[in-house]
Amino acid sequence: MLADPESAIDVACGKNGAVSGISSGKGYVDVSTVDAASSMLISKQIKDTGALFLEAPVSGSKKPAEDGQLIFLTAGDKLLYEKAAPFFDIMGKSRFYLGEVGNGAAMKLVVNMIMGSMMASFAEGILLSKKVGLDPNVLVEVVSQGAINAPMYSLKGPSMIKSVYPTAFPLKHQQKDMRLALGLAETVSQSTPVAAAANELYKVAKSYGFSDEDFSAVIEALKAAKSQEA
């Protein structure tokens, strides 16, 4: 499980990469979050050796990983999927087989695009509630009991209010996934204006030095915008 497409390609296909030692009867499972093109490139080079390939990016961050509650989004050789399934079941709570290589990568990018957009909107809501004199802690309680509830709101909301961002999923990786998702949308001419706007906020937060903080630190981009307006 590697941080970006460049790293994943290098470990699989670069000098002293997996392709130099893998062969028929072996399999390569890549759990990195990459774009579909990178996954297909790795797949081709692995399969050219006679080995099997499976992409298996996960939905879930630090705590789900520790608790064995990840969600595996797999695609590629079905035989390797079946052999790896018992190990996925130890590390995760569910697994999906999505067919051809590229589908796992695409599903992960769509999921993280939604997550990143949700977090950016949540950050706006926290700041707006404070601005109009509401208690943002009560906002988090209200949200957690309604139809729009998501676990990350109640988990990250209290620390966001305190301007503390313990890293479960680094902001720089969230922005990378937003960028890759927007690129995916571009390949099929799908409009994604909400995600595009959210991506700009993550870029601003990176520029303010929050790359290695949790992605909930995107709220700092909105604070910066507010201070500049003042």
mmCIF file with all atom_site columns, N, CA and C in Angstrom, residues 107-176:
data_model
loop_
_atom_site.group_PDB
_atom_site.id
_atom_site.type_symbol
_atom_site.label_atom_id
_atom_site.label_alt_id
_atom_site.label_comp_id
_atom_site.label_asym_id
_atom_site.label_entity_id
_atom_site.label_seq_id
_atom_site.pdbx_PDB_ins_code
_atom_site.Cartn_x
_atom_site.Cartn_y
_atom_site.Cartn_z
_atom_site.occupancy
_atom_site.B_iso_or_equiv
_atom_site.pdbx_formal_charge
_atom_site.auth_seq_id
_atom_site.auth_comp_id
_atom_site.auth_asym_id
_atom_site.auth_atom_id
_atom_site.pdbx_PDB_model_num
ATOM 1   N N  . MET A 1 107 ? -13.379 3.005  -8.510 1.00 0.00 ? 107 MET A N  1
ATOM 2   C CA . MET A 1 107 ? -14.318 3.021  -7.384 1.00 0.00 ? 107 MET A CA 1
ATOM 3   C C  . MET A 1 107 ? -13.724 3.753  -6.183 1.00 0.00 ? 107 MET A C  1
ATOM 4   N N  . LYS A 1 108 ? -12.451 3.490  -5.890 1.00 0.00 ? 108 LYS A N  1
ATOM 5   C CA . LYS A 1 108 ? -11.808 4.152  -4.753 1.00 0.00 ? 108 LYS A CA 1
ATOM 6   C C  . LYS A 1 108 ? -11.750 5.661  -4.956 1.00 0.00 ? 108 LYS A C  1
ATOM 7   N N  . LEU A 1 109 ? -11.443 6.094  -6.165 1.00 0.00 ? 109 LEU A N  1
ATOM 8   C CA . LEU A 1 109 ? -11.353 7.529  -6.424 1.00 0.00 ? 109 LEU A CA 1
ATOM 9   C C  . LEU A 1 109 ? -12.718 8.206  -6.301 1.00 0.00 ? 109 LEU A C  1
ATOM 10  N N  . VAL A 1 110 ? -13.767 7.538  -6.771 1.00 0.00 ? 110 VAL A N  1
ATOM 11  C CA . VAL A 1 110 ? -15.113 8.102  -6.640 1.00 0.00 ? 110 VAL A CA 1
ATOM 12  C C  . VAL A 1 110 ? -15.487 8.223  -5.163 1.00 0.00 ? 110 VAL A C  1
ATOM 13  N N  . VAL A 1 111 ? -15.208 7.174  -4.381 1.00 0.00 ? 111 VAL A N  1
ATOM 14  C CA . VAL A 1 111 ? -15.512 7.196  -2.945 1.00 0.00 ? 111 VAL A CA 1
ATOM 15  C C  . VAL A 1 111 ? -14.761 8.330  -2.250 1.00 0.00 ? 111 VAL A C  1
ATOM 16  N N  . ASN A 1 112 ? -13.466 8.466  -2.542 1.00 0.00 ? 112 ASN A N  1
ATOM 17  C CA . ASN A 1 112 ? -12.686 9.503  -1.868 1.00 0.00 ? 112 ASN A CA 1
ATOM 18  C C  . ASN A 1 112 ? -13.031 10.900 -2.357 1.00 0.00 ? 112 ASN A C  1
ATOM 19  N N  . MET A 1 113 ? -13.489 11.010 -3.600 1.00 0.00 ? 113 MET A N  1
ATOM 20  C CA . MET A 1 113 ? -13.968 12.297 -4.094 1.00 0.00 ? 113 MET A CA 1
ATOM 21  C C  . MET A 1 113 ? -15.200 12.734 -3.292 1.00 0.00 ? 113 MET A C  1
ATOM 22  N N  . ILE A 1 114 ? -16.110 11.811 -3.062 1.00 0.00 ? 114 ILE A N  1
ATOM 23  C CA . ILE A 1 114 ? -17.300 12.112 -2.268 1.00 0.00 ? 114 ILE A CA 1
ATOM 24  C C  . ILE A 1 114 ? -16.901 12.496 -0.842 1.00 0.00 ? 114 ILE A C  1
ATOM 25  N N  . MET A 1 115 ? -16.002 11.704 -0.256 1.00 0.00 ? 115 MET A N  1
ATOM 26  C CA . MET A 1 115 ? -15.569 11.956 1.119  1.00 0.00 ? 115 MET A CA 1
ATOM 27  C C  . MET A 1 115 ? -14.909 13.331 1.252  1.00 0.00 ? 115 MET A C  1
ATOM 28  N N  . GLY A 1 116 ? -14.041 13.662 0.325  1.00 0.00 ? 116 GLY A N  1
ATOM 29  C CA . GLY A 1 116 ? -13.361 14.956 0.373  1.00 0.00 ? 116 GLY A CA 1
ATOM 30  C C  . GLY A 1 116 ? -14.324 16.119 0.240  1.00 0.00 ? 116 GLY A C  1
ATOM 31  N N  . SER A 1 117 ? -15.317 15.966 -0.618 1.00 0.00 ? 117 SER A N  1
ATOM 32  C CA . SER A 1 117 ? -16.315 17.020 -0.801 1.00 0.00 ? 117 SER A CA 1
ATOM 33  C C  . SER A 1 117 ? -17.179 17.172 0.447  1.00 0.00 ? 117 SER A C  1
ATOM 34  N N  . MET A 1 118 ? -17.533 16.041 1.055  1.00 0.00 ? 118 MET A N  1
ATOM 35  C CA . MET A 1 118 ? -18.334 16.075 2.288  1.00 0.00 ? 118 MET A CA 1
ATOM 36  C C  . MET A 1 118 ? -17.587 16.792 3.410  1.00 0.00 ? 118 MET A C  1
ATOM 37  N N  . MET A 1 119 ? -16.298 16.492 3.535  1.00 0.00 ? 119 MET A N  1
ATOM 38  C CA . MET A 1 119 ? -15.520 17.104 4.610  1.00 0.00 ? 119 MET A CA 1
ATOM 39  C C  . MET A 1 119 ? -15.398 18.615 4.411  1.00 0.00 ? 119 MET A C  1
ATOM 40  N N  . ALA A 1 120 ? -15.201 19.038 3.163  1.00 0.00 ? 120 ALA A N  1
ATOM 41  C CA . ALA A 1 120 ? -15.098 20.471 2.880  1.00 0.00 ? 120 ALA A CA 1
ATOM 42  C C  . ALA A 1 120 ? -16.408 21.179 3.238  1.00 0.00 ? 120 ALA A C  1
ATOM 43  N N  . SER A 1 121 ? -17.540 20.568 2.909  1.00 0.00 ? 121 SER A N  1
ATOM 44  C CA . SER A 1 121 ? -18.840 21.154 3.234  1.00 0.00 ? 121 SER A CA 1
ATOM 45  C C  . SER A 1 121 ? -19.072 21.187 4.738  1.00 0.00 ? 121 SER A C  1
ATOM 46  N N  . PHE A 1 122 ? -18.651 20.131 5.417  1.00 0.00 ? 122 PHE A N  1
ATOM 47  C CA . PHE A 1 122 ? -18.773 20.060 6.877  1.00 0.00 ? 122 PHE A CA 1
ATOM 48  C C  . PHE A 1 122 ? -17.966 21.179 7.534  1.00 0.00 ? 122 PHE A C  1
ATOM 49  N N  . ALA A 1 123 ? -16.774 21.421 7.007  1.00 0.00 ? 123 ALA A N  1
ATOM 50  C CA . ALA A 1 123 ? -15.927 22.501 7.532  1.00 0.00 ? 123 ALA A CA 1
ATOM 51  C C  . ALA A 1 123 ? -16.615 23.854 7.371  1.00 0.00 ? 123 ALA A C  1
ATOM 52  N N  . GLU A 1 124 ? -17.258 24.062 6.220  1.00 0.00 ? 124 GLU A N  1
ATOM 53  C CA . GLU A 1 124 ? -18.003 25.308 6.005  1.00 0.00 ? 124 GLU A CA 1
ATOM 54  C C  . GLU A 1 124 ? -19.111 25.449 7.040  1.00 0.00 ? 124 GLU A C  1
ATOM 55  N N  . GLY A 1 125 ? -19.797 24.339 7.314  1.00 0.00 ? 125 GLY A N  1
ATOM 56  C CA . GLY A 1 125 ? -20.896 24.375 8.275  1.00 0.00 ? 125 GLY A CA 1
ATOM 57  C C  . GLY A 1 125 ? -20.430 24.703 9.683  1.00 0.00 ? 125 GLY A C  1
ATOM 58  N N  . ILE A 1 126 ? -19.309 24.143 10.092 1.00 0.00 ? 126 ILE A N  1
ATOM 59  C CA . ILE A 1 126 ? -18.765 24.425 11.425 1.00 0.00 ? 126 ILE A CA 1
ATOM 60  C C  . ILE A 1 126 ? -18.455 25.909 11.572 1.00 0.00 ? 126 ILE A C  1
ATOM 61  N N  . LEU A 1 127 ? -17.785 26.474 10.573 1.00 0.00 ? 127 LEU A N  1
ATOM 62  C CA . LEU A 1 127 ? -17.410 27.882 10.656 1.00 0.00 ? 127 LEU A CA 1
ATOM 63  C C  . LEU A 1 127 ? -18.626 28.801 10.575 1.00 0.00 ? 127 LEU A C  1
ATOM 64  N N  . LEU A 1 128 ? -19.599 28.442 9.748  1.00 0.00 ? 128 LEU A N  1
ATOM 65  C CA . LEU A 1 128 ? -20.802 29.259 9.642  1.00 0.00 ? 128 LEU A CA 1
ATOM 66  C C  . LEU A 1 128 ? -21.587 29.233 10.954 1.00 0.00 ? 128 LEU A C  1
ATOM 67  N N  . SER A 1 129 ? -21.670 28.067 11.576 1.00 0.00 ? 129 SER A N  1
ATOM 68  C CA . SER A 1 129 ? -22.416 27.982 12.838 1.00 0.00 ? 129 SER A CA 1
ATOM 69  C C  . SER A 1 129 ? -21.784 28.888 13.898 1.00 0.00 ? 129 SER A C  1
ATOM 70  N N  . LYS A 1 130 ? -20.457 28.900 13.955 1.00 0.00 ? 130 LYS A N  1
ATOM 71  C CA . LYS A 1 130 ? -19.767 29.777 14.915 1.00 0.00 ? 130 LYS A CA 1
ATOM 72  C C  . LYS A 1 130 ? -19.998 31.244 14.579 1.00 0.00 ? 130 LYS A C  1
ATOM 73  N N  . LYS A 1 131 ? -19.983 31.553 13.278 1.00 0.00 ? 131 LYS A N  1
ATOM 74  C CA . LYS A 1 131 ? -20.113 32.937 12.825 1.00 0.00 ? 131 LYS A CA 1
ATOM 75  C C  . LYS A 1 131 ? -21.474 33.538 13.202 1.00 0.00 ? 131 LYS A C  1
ATOM 76  N N  . VAL A 1 132 ? -22.516 32.695 13.197 1.00 0.00 ? 132 VAL A N  1
ATOM 77  C CA . VAL A 1 132 ? -23.858 33.204 13.508 1.00 0.00 ? 132 VAL A CA 1
ATOM 78  C C  . VAL A 1 132 ? -24.225 32.995 14.978 1.00 0.00 ? 132 VAL A C  1
ATOM 79  N N  . GLY A 1 133 ? -23.246 32.588 15.795 1.00 0.00 ? 133 GLY A N  1
ATOM 80  C CA . GLY A 1 133 ? -23.476 32.509 17.231 1.00 0.00 ? 133 GLY A CA 1
ATOM 81  C C  . GLY A 1 133 ? -23.975 31.181 17.751 1.00 0.00 ? 133 GLY A C  1
ATOM 82  N N  . LEU A 1 134 ? -23.926 30.145 16.926 1.00 0.00 ? 134 LEU A N  1
ATOM 83  C CA . LEU A 1 134 ? -24.332 28.814 17.378 1.00 0.00 ? 134 LEU A CA 1
ATOM 84  C C  . LEU A 1 134 ? -23.135 28.066 17.974 1.00 0.00 ? 134 LEU A C  1
ATOM 85  N N  . ASP A 1 135 ? -23.428 27.083 18.797 1.00 0.00 ? 135 ASP A N  1
ATOM 86  C CA . ASP A 1 135 ? -22.384 26.234 19.363 1.00 0.00 ? 135 ASP A CA 1
ATOM 87  C C  . ASP A 1 135 ? -22.078 25.134 18.342 1.00 0.00 ? 135 ASP A C  1
ATOM 88  N N  . PRO A 1 136 ? -20.880 25.111 17.769 1.00 0.00 ? 136 PRO A N  1
ATOM 89  C CA . PRO A 1 136 ? -20.567 24.096 16.755 1.00 0.00 ? 136 PRO A CA 1
ATOM 90  C C  . PRO A 1 136 ? -20.592 22.676 17.301 1.00 0.00 ? 136 PRO A C  1
ATOM 91  N N  . ASN A 1 137 ? -20.387 22.530 18.618 1.00 0.00 ? 137 ASN A N  1
ATOM 92  C CA . ASN A 1 137 ? -20.480 21.198 19.219 1.00 0.00 ? 137 ASN A CA 1
ATOM 93  C C  . ASN A 1 137 ? -21.910 20.665 19.137 1.00 0.00 ? 137 ASN A C  1
ATOM 94  N N  . VAL A 1 138 ? -22.871 21.573 19.288 1.00 0.00 ? 138 VAL A N  1
ATOM 95  C CA . VAL A 1 138 ? -24.268 21.169 19.153 1.00 0.00 ? 138 VAL A CA 1
ATOM 96  C C  . VAL A 1 138 ? -24.573 20.829 17.696 1.00 0.00 ? 138 VAL A C  1
ATOM 97  N N  . LEU A 1 139 ? -23.961 21.586 16.764 1.00 0.00 ? 139 LEU A N  1
ATOM 98  C CA . LEU A 1 139 ? -24.123 21.264 15.344 1.00 0.00 ? 139 LEU A CA 1
ATOM 99  C C  . LEU A 1 139 ? -23.685 19.824 15.079 1.00 0.00 ? 139 LEU A C  1
ATOM 100 N N  . VAL A 1 140 ? -22.545 19.432 15.614 1.00 0.00 ? 140 VAL A N  1
ATOM 101 C CA . VAL A 1 140 ? -22.053 18.071 15.407 1.00 0.00 ? 140 VAL A CA 1
ATOM 102 C C  . VAL A 1 140 ? -23.053 17.056 15.949 1.00 0.00 ? 140 VAL A C  1
ATOM 103 N N  . GLU A 1 141 ? -23.655 17.348 17.110 1.00 0.00 ? 141 GLU A N  1
ATOM 104 C CA . GLU A 1 141 ? -24.658 16.440 17.686 1.00 0.00 ? 141 GLU A CA 1
ATOM 105 C C  . GLU A 1 141 ? -25.889 16.344 16.797 1.00 0.00 ? 141 GLU A C  1
ATOM 106 N N  . VAL A 1 142 ? -26.338 17.490 16.296 1.00 0.00 ? 142 VAL A N  1
ATOM 107 C CA . VAL A 1 142 ? -27.523 17.506 15.434 1.00 0.00 ? 142 VAL A CA 1
ATOM 108 C C  . VAL A 1 142 ? -27.269 16.706 14.165 1.00 0.00 ? 142 VAL A C  1
ATOM 109 N N  . VAL A 1 143 ? -26.116 16.957 13.536 1.00 0.00 ? 143 VAL A N  1
ATOM 110 C CA . VAL A 1 143 ? -25.770 16.245 12.308 1.00 0.00 ? 143 VAL A CA 1
ATOM 111 C C  . VAL A 1 143 ? -25.686 14.740 12.555 1.00 0.00 ? 143 VAL A C  1
ATOM 112 N N  . SER A 1 144 ? -25.109 14.357 13.703 1.00 0.00 ? 144 SER A N  1
ATOM 113 C CA . SER A 1 144 ? -24.902 12.934 13.991 1.00 0.00 ? 144 SER A CA 1
ATOM 114 C C  . SER A 1 144 ? -26.202 12.179 14.215 1.00 0.00 ? 144 SER A C  1
ATOM 115 N N  . GLN A 1 145 ? -27.311 12.908 14.434 1.00 0.00 ? 145 GLN A N  1
ATOM 116 C CA . GLN A 1 145 ? -28.586 12.248 14.673 1.00 0.00 ? 145 GLN A CA 1
ATOM 117 C C  . GLN A 1 145 ? -29.542 12.338 13.485 1.00 0.00 ? 145 GLN A C  1
ATOM 118 N N  . GLY A 1 146 ? -29.079 12.947 12.404 1.00 0.00 ? 146 GLY A N  1
ATOM 119 C CA . GLY A 1 146 ? -29.956 13.138 11.259 1.00 0.00 ? 146 GLY A CA 1
ATOM 120 C C  . GLY A 1 146 ? -29.605 12.259 10.071 1.00 0.00 ? 146 GLY A C  1
ATOM 121 N N  . ALA A 1 147 ? -30.344 12.483 9.003  1.00 0.00 ? 147 ALA A N  1
ATOM 122 C CA . ALA A 1 147 ? -30.182 11.662 7.803  1.00 0.00 ? 147 ALA A CA 1
ATOM 123 C C  . ALA A 1 147 ? -28.837 11.866 7.118  1.00 0.00 ? 147 ALA A C  1
ATOM 124 N N  . ILE A 1 148 ? -28.188 12.999 7.361  1.00 0.00 ? 148 ILE A N  1
ATOM 125 C CA . ILE A 1 148 ? -26.906 13.274 6.706  1.00 0.00 ? 148 ILE A CA 1
ATOM 126 C C  . ILE A 1 148 ? -25.717 12.776 7.532  1.00 0.00 ? 148 ILE A C  1
ATOM 127 N N  . ASN A 1 149 ? -25.978 12.052 8.617  1.00 0.00 ? 149 ASN A N  1
ATOM 128 C CA . ASN A 1 149 ? -24.888 11.599 9.470  1.00 0.00 ? 149 ASN A CA 1
ATOM 129 C C  . ASN A 1 149 ? -23.900 10.715 8.712  1.00 0.00 ? 149 ASN A C  1
ATOM 130 N N  . ALA A 1 150 ? -22.631 10.916 9.008  1.00 0.00 ? 150 ALA A N  1
ATOM 131 C CA . ALA A 1 150 ? -21.561 10.033 8.569  1.00 0.00 ? 150 ALA A CA 1
ATOM 132 C C  . ALA A 1 150 ? -20.610 9.897  9.748  1.00 0.00 ? 150 ALA A C  1
ATOM 133 N N  . PRO A 1 151 ? -20.028 8.728  9.968  1.00 0.00 ? 151 PRO A N  1
ATOM 134 C CA . PRO A 1 151 ? -19.162 8.530  11.137 1.00 0.00 ? 151 PRO A CA 1
ATOM 135 C C  . PRO A 1 151 ? -18.062 9.573  11.273 1.00 0.00 ? 151 PRO A C  1
ATOM 136 N N  . MET A 1 152 ? -17.530 10.049 10.143 1.00 0.00 ? 152 MET A N  1
ATOM 137 C CA . MET A 1 152 ? -16.412 10.989 10.231 1.00 0.00 ? 152 MET A CA 1
ATOM 138 C C  . MET A 1 152 ? -16.830 12.327 10.846 1.00 0.00 ? 152 MET A C  1
ATOM 139 N N  . TYR A 1 153 ? -18.108 12.681 10.758 1.00 0.00 ? 153 TYR A N  1
ATOM 140 C CA . TYR A 1 153 ? -18.543 13.950 11.336 1.00 0.00 ? 153 TYR A CA 1
ATOM 141 C C  . TYR A 1 153 ? -18.399 13.940 12.857 1.00 0.00 ? 153 TYR A C  1
ATOM 142 N N  . SER A 1 154 ? -18.942 12.911 13.503 1.00 0.00 ? 154 SER A N  1
ATOM 143 C CA . SER A 1 154 ? -18.867 12.854 14.961 1.00 0.00 ? 154 SER A CA 1
ATOM 144 C C  . SER A 1 154 ? -17.456 12.525 15.425 1.00 0.00 ? 154 SER A C  1
ATOM 145 N N  . LEU A 1 155 ? -16.688 11.818 14.591 1.00 0.00 ? 155 LEU A N  1
ATOM 146 C CA . LEU A 1 155 ? -15.323 11.458 14.952 1.00 0.00 ? 155 LEU A CA 1
ATOM 147 C C  . LEU A 1 155 ? -14.383 12.653 14.866 1.00 0.00 ? 155 LEU A C  1
ATOM 148 N N  . LYS A 1 156 ? -14.515 13.436 13.799 1.00 0.00 ? 156 LYS A N  1
ATOM 149 C CA . LYS A 1 156 ? -13.555 14.509 13.546 1.00 0.00 ? 156 LYS A CA 1
ATOM 150 C C  . LYS A 1 156 ? -14.059 15.898 13.947 1.00 0.00 ? 156 LYS A C  1
ATOM 151 N N  . GLY A 1 157 ? -15.368 16.069 14.052 1.00 0.00 ? 157 GLY A N  1
ATOM 152 C CA . GLY A 1 157 ? -15.935 17.373 14.369 1.00 0.00 ? 157 GLY A CA 1
ATOM 153 C C  . GLY A 1 157 ? -15.374 18.020 15.634 1.00 0.00 ? 157 GLY A C  1
ATOM 154 N N  . PRO A 1 158 ? -15.371 17.300 16.755 1.00 0.00 ? 158 PRO A N  1
ATOM 155 C CA . PRO A 1 158 ? -14.880 17.915 17.996 1.00 0.00 ? 158 PRO A CA 1
ATOM 156 C C  . PRO A 1 158 ? -13.437 18.406 17.900 1.00 0.00 ? 158 PRO A C  1
ATOM 157 N N  . SER A 1 159 ? -12.574 17.654 17.251 1.00 0.00 ? 159 SER A N  1
ATOM 158 C CA . SER A 1 159 ? -11.177 18.096 17.131 1.00 0.00 ? 159 SER A CA 1
ATOM 159 C C  . SER A 1 159 ? -11.048 19.251 16.148 1.00 0.00 ? 159 SER A C  1
ATOM 160 N N  . MET A 1 160 ? -11.868 19.259 15.099 1.00 0.00 ? 160 MET A N  1
ATOM 161 C CA . MET A 1 160 ? -11.855 20.379 14.161 1.00 0.00 ? 160 MET A CA 1
ATOM 162 C C  . MET A 1 160 ? -12.242 21.676 14.862 1.00 0.00 ? 160 MET A C  1
ATOM 163 N N  . ILE A 1 161 ? -13.197 21.603 15.756 1.00 0.00 ? 161 ILE A N  1
ATOM 164 C CA . ILE A 1 161 ? -13.632 22.784 16.509 1.00 0.00 ? 161 ILE A CA 1
ATOM 165 C C  . ILE A 1 161 ? -12.484 23.329 17.353 1.00 0.00 ? 161 ILE A C  1
ATOM 166 N N  . LYS A 1 162 ? -11.627 22.412 17.843 1.00 0.00 ? 162 LYS A N  1
ATOM 167 C CA . LYS A 1 162 ? -10.481 22.797 18.660 1.00 0.00 ? 162 LYS A CA 1
ATOM 168 C C  . LYS A 1 162 ? -9.237  23.114 17.823 1.00 0.00 ? 162 LYS A C  1
ATOM 169 N N  . SER A 1 163 ? -9.378  23.043 16.499 1.00 0.00 ? 163 SER A N  1
ATOM 170 C CA . SER A 1 163 ? -8.250  23.267 15.581 1.00 0.00 ? 163 SER A CA 1
ATOM 171 C C  . SER A 1 163 ? -7.113  22.271 15.820 1.00 0.00 ? 163 SER A C  1
ATOM 172 N N  . VAL A 1 164 ? -7.499  21.019 16.062 1.00 0.00 ? 164 VAL A N  1
ATOM 173 C CA . VAL A 1 164 ? -6.544  19.926 16.238 1.00 0.00 ? 164 VAL A CA 1
ATOM 174 C C  . VAL A 1 164 ? -6.885  18.859 15.216 1.00 0.00 ? 164 VAL A C  1
ATOM 175 N N  . TYR A 1 165 ? -5.847  18.325 14.540 1.00 0.00 ? 165 TYR A N  1
ATOM 176 C CA . TYR A 1 165 ? -6.100  17.419 13.419 1.00 0.00 ? 165 TYR A CA 1
ATOM 177 C C  . TYR A 1 165 ? -5.217  16.174 13.492 1.00 0.00 ? 165 TYR A C  1
ATOM 178 N N  . PRO A 1 166 ? -5.475  15.277 14.461 1.00 0.00 ? 166 PRO A N  1
ATOM 179 C CA . PRO A 1 166 ? -4.690  14.045 14.557 1.00 0.00 ? 166 PRO A CA 1
ATOM 180 C C  . PRO A 1 166 ? -4.817  13.236 13.262 1.00 0.00 ? 166 PRO A C  1
ATOM 181 N N  . THR A 1 167 ? -3.709  12.861 12.709 1.00 0.00 ? 167 THR A N  1
ATOM 182 C CA . THR A 1 167 ? -3.704  12.320 11.354 1.00 0.00 ? 167 THR A CA 1
ATOM 183 C C  . THR A 1 167 ? -4.162  10.865 11.298 1.00 0.00 ? 167 THR A C  1
ATOM 184 N N  . ALA A 1 168 ? -5.294  10.654 10.643 1.00 0.00 ? 168 ALA A N  1
ATOM 185 C CA . ALA A 1 168 ? -5.752  9.311  10.283 1.00 0.00 ? 168 ALA A CA 1
ATOM 186 C C  . ALA A 1 168 ? -5.552  9.115  8.779  1.00 0.00 ? 168 ALA A C  1
ATOM 187 N N  . PHE A 1 169 ? -5.857  10.173 8.014  1.00 0.00 ? 169 PHE A N  1
ATOM 188 C CA . PHE A 1 169 ? -5.671  10.165 6.562  1.00 0.00 ? 169 PHE A CA 1
ATOM 189 C C  . PHE A 1 169 ? -5.084  11.523 6.192  1.00 0.00 ? 169 PHE A C  1
ATOM 190 N N  . PRO A 1 170 ? -3.808  11.565 5.804  1.00 0.00 ? 170 PRO A N  1
ATOM 191 C CA . PRO A 1 170 ? -3.144  12.850 5.553  1.00 0.00 ? 170 PRO A CA 1
ATOM 192 C C  . PRO A 1 170 ? -3.838  13.682 4.485  1.00 0.00 ? 170 PRO A C  1
ATOM 193 N N  . LEU A 1 171 ? -3.890  14.966 4.738  1.00 0.00 ? 171 LEU A N  1
ATOM 194 C CA . LEU A 1 171 ? -4.533  15.884 3.798  1.00 0.00 ? 171 LEU A CA 1
ATOM 195 C C  . LEU A 1 171 ? -3.895  15.809 2.410  1.00 0.00 ? 171 LEU A C  1
ATOM 196 N N  . LYS A 1 172 ? -2.576  15.641 2.345  1.00 0.00 ? 172 LYS A N  1
ATOM 197 C CA . LYS A 1 172 ? -1.907  15.587 1.038  1.00 0.00 ? 172 LYS A CA 1
ATOM 198 C C  . LYS A 1 172 ? -2.387  14.392 0.220  1.00 0.00 ? 172 LYS A C  1
ATOM 199 N N  . HIS A 1 173 ? -2.741  13.290 0.892  1.00 0.00 ? 173 HIS A N  1
ATOM 200 C CA . HIS A 1 173 ? -3.245  12.126 0.167  1.00 0.00 ? 173 HIS A CA 1
ATOM 201 C C  . HIS A 1 173 ? -4.688  12.348 -0.294 1.00 0.00 ? 173 HIS A C  1
ATOM 202 N N  . GLN A 1 174 ? -5.471  13.040 0.549  1.00 0.00 ? 174 GLN A N  1
ATOM 203 C CA . GLN A 1 174 ? -6.838  13.380 0.128  1.00 0.00 ? 174 GLN A CA 1
ATOM 204 C C  . GLN A 1 174 ? -6.815  14.269 -1.105 1.00 0.00 ? 174 GLN A C  1
ATOM 205 N N  . GLN A 1 175 ? -5.928  15.257 -1.108 1.00 0.00 ? 175 GLN A N  1
ATOM 206 C CA . GLN A 1 175 ? -5.852  16.146 -2.263 1.00 0.00 ? 175 GLN A CA 1
ATOM 207 C C  . GLN A 1 175 ? -5.377  15.391 -3.506 1.00 0.00 ? 175 GLN A C  1
ATOM 208 N N  . LYS A 1 176 ? -4.452  14.464 -3.312 1.00 0.00 ? 176 LYS A N  1
ATOM 209 C CA . LYS A 1 176 ? -3.989  13.631 -4.434 1.00 0.00 ? 176 LYS A CA 1
ATOM 210 C C  . LYS A 1 176 ? -5.147  12.832 -5.016 1.00 0.00 ? 176 LYS A C  1
#
